[in-house]
PDB file of C-alpha atoms in Angstrom:
ATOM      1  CA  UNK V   1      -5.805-105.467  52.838  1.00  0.00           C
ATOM      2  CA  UNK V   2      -6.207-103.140  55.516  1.00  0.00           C
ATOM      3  CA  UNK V   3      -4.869-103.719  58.759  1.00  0.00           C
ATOM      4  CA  UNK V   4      -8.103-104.329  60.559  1.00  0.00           C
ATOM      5  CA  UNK V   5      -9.187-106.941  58.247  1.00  0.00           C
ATOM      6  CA  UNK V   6      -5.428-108.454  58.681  1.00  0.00           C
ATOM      7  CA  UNK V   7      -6.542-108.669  62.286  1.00  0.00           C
ATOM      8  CA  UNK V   8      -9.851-110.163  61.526  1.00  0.00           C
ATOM      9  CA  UNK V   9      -8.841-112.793  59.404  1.00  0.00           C
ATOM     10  CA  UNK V  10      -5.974-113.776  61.592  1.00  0.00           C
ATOM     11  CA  UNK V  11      -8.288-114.172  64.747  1.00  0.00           C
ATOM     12  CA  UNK V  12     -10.582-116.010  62.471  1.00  0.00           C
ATOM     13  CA  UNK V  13      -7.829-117.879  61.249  1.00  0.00           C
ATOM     14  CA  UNK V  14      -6.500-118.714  65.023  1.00  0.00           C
ATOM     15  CA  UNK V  15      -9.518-120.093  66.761  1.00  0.00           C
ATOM     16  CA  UNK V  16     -10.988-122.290  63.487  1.00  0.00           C
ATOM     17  CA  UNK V  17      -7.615-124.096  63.853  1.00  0.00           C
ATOM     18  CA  UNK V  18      -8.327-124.104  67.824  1.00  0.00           C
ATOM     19  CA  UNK V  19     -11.775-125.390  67.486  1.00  0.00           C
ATOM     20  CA  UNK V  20     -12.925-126.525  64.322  1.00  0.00           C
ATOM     21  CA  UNK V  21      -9.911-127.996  62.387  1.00  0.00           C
ATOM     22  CA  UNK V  22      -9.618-130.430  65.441  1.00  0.00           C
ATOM     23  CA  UNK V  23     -13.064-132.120  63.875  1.00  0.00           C
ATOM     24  CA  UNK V  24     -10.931-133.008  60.829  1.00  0.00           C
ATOM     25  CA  UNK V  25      -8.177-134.791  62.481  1.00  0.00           C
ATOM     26  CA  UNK V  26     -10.355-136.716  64.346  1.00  0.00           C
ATOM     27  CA  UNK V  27     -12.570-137.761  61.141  1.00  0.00           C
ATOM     28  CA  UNK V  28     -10.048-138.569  58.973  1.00  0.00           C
ATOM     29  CA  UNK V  29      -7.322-140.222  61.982  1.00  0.00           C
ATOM     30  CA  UNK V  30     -10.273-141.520  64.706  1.00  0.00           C
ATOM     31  CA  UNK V  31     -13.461-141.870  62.538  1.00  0.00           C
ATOM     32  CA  UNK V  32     -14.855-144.588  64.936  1.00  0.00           C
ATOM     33  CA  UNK V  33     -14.366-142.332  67.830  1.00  0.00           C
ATOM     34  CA  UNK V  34     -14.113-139.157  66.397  1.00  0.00           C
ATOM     35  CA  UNK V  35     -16.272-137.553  68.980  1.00  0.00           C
ATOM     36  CA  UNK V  36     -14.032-138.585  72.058  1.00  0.00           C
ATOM     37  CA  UNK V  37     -11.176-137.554  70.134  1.00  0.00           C
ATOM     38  CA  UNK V  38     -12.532-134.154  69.561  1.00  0.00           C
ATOM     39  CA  UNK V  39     -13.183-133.621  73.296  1.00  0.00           C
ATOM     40  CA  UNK V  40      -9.491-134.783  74.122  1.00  0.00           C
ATOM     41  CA  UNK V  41      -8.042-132.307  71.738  1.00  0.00           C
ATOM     42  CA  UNK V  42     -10.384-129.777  72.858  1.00  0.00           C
ATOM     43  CA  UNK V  43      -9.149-130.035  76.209  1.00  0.00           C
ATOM     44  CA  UNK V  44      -5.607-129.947  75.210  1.00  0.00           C
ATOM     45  CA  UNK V  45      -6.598-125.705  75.519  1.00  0.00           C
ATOM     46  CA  UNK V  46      -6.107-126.215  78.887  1.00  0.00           C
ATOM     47  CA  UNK V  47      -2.284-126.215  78.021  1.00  0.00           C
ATOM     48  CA  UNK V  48      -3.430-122.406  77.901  1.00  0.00           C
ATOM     49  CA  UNK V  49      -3.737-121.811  81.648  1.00  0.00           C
ATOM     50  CA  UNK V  50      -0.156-121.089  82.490  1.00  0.00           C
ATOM     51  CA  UNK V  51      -1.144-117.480  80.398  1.00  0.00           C
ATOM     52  CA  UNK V  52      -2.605-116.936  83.893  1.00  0.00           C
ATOM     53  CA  UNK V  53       1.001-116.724  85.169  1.00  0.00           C
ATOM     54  CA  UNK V  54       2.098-113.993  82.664  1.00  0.00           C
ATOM     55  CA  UNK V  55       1.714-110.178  83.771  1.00  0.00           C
ATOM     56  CA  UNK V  56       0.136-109.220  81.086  1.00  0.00           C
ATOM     57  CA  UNK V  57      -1.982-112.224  80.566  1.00  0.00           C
ATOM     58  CA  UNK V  58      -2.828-111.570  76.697  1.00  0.00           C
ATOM     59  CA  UNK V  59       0.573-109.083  74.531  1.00  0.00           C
ATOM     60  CA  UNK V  60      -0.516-109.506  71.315  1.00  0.00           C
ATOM     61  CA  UNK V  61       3.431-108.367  70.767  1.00  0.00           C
ATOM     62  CA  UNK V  62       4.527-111.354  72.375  1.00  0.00           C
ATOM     63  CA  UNK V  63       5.040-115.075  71.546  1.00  0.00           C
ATOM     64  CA  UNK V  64       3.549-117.568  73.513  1.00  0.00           C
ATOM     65  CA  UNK V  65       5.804-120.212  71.741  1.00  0.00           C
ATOM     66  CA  UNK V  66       9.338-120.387  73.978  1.00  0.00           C
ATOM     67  CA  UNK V  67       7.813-117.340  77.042  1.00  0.00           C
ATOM     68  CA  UNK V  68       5.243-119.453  79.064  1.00  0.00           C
ATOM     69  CA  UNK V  69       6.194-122.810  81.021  1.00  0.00           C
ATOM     70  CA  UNK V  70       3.425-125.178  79.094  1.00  0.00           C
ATOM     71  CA  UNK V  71       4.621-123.380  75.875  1.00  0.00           C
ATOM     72  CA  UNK V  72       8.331-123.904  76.288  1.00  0.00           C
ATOM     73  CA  UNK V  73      10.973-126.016  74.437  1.00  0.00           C
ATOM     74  CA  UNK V  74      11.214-128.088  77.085  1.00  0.00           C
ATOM     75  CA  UNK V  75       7.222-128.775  77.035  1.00  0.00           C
ATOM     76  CA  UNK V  76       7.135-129.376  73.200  1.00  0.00           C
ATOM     77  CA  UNK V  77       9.799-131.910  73.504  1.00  0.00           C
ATOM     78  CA  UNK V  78       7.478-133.905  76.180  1.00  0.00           C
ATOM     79  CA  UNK V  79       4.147-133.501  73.682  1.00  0.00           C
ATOM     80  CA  UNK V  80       6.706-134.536  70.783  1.00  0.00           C
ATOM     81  CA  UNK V  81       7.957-137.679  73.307  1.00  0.00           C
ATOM     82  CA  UNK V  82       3.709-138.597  73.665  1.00  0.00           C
ATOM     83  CA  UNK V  83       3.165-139.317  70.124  1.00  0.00           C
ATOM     84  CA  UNK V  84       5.081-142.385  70.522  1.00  0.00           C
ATOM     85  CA  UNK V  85       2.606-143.835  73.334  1.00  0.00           C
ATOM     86  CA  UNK V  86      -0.753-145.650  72.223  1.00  0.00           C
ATOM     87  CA  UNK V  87      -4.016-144.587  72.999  1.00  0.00           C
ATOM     88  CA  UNK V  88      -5.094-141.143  74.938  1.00  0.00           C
ATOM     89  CA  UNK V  89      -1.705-139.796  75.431  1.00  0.00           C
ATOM     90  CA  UNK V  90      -1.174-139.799  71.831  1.00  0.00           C
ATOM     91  CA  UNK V  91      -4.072-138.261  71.194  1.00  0.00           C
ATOM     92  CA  UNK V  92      -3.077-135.492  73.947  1.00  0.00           C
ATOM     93  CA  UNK V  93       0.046-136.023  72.006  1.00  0.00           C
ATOM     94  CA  UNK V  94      -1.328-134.630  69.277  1.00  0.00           C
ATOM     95  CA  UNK V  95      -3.897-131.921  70.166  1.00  0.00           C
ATOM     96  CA  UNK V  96      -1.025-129.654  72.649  1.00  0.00           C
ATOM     97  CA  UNK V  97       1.333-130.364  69.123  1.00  0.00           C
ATOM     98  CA  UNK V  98      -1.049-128.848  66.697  1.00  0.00           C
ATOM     99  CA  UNK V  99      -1.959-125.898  69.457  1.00  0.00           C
ATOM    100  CA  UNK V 100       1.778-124.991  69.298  1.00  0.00           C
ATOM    101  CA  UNK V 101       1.309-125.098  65.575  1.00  0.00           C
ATOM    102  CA  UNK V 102      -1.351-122.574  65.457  1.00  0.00           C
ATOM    103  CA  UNK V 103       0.183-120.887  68.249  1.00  0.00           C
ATOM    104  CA  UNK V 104       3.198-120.553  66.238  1.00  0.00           C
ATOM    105  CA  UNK V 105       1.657-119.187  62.790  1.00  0.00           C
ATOM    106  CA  UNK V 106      -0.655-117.344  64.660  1.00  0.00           C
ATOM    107  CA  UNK V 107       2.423-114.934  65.656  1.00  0.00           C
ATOM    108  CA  UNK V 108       5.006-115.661  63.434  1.00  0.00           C
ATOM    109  CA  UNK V 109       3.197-115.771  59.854  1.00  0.00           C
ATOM    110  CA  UNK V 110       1.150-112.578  60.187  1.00  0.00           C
ATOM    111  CA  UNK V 111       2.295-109.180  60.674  1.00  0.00           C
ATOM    112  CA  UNK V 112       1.511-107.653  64.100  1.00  0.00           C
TER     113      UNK V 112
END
């Protein structure tokens, strides 16, 4: 493959598990609520705002996964700690787990 379809496919690959592979989980975990569960783990992109704080804001060279403060070891051991709560905050839980998932493969899994 050439490197530019590399690219594509790994942006591709990147924002369907940001946005559309979040539809699954809820189906197949929350099928009576799926829809409020796909809002919740939508909004767990808002984990994203502390790229604000970086200078640059966006180094494709650079992992997000251990360099910002809501992507941090520390912070993944709190979203680890929410699974074992009921309700919304396991759900929360979830979504900001499976964003440093895709976070994670999105850098370390593809060449760059």
């Amino acid at each position: 493959m050439a490197p530019s379809e590399i690219a594509l496919l790994k942006t591709c690959t990147h924002y369907f598990l940001h946005f559309v592979f979040p539809v699954f989980i809820a189906l197949v975990f929350y099928p009576k609520n799926w829809k409020k569960v796909y809002l919740i783990l939508l909004a767990t992109m808002l984990v994203d705002l502390d790229h604000l704080f970086a200078n640059p804001i966006f180094d494709p060279s650079r992992e997000s996964i251990g360099f910002h403060f809501l992507h941090s070891y520390y912070a993944i051991a709190v979203y680890f700690l929410m699974l074992f709560f009921r309700g919304n905050i396991r759900i929360i839980g979830i979504g900001l787990l499976f964003h440093m998932l895709t976070d994670y493969q999105d850098f370390n899994l593809w060449p760059h």
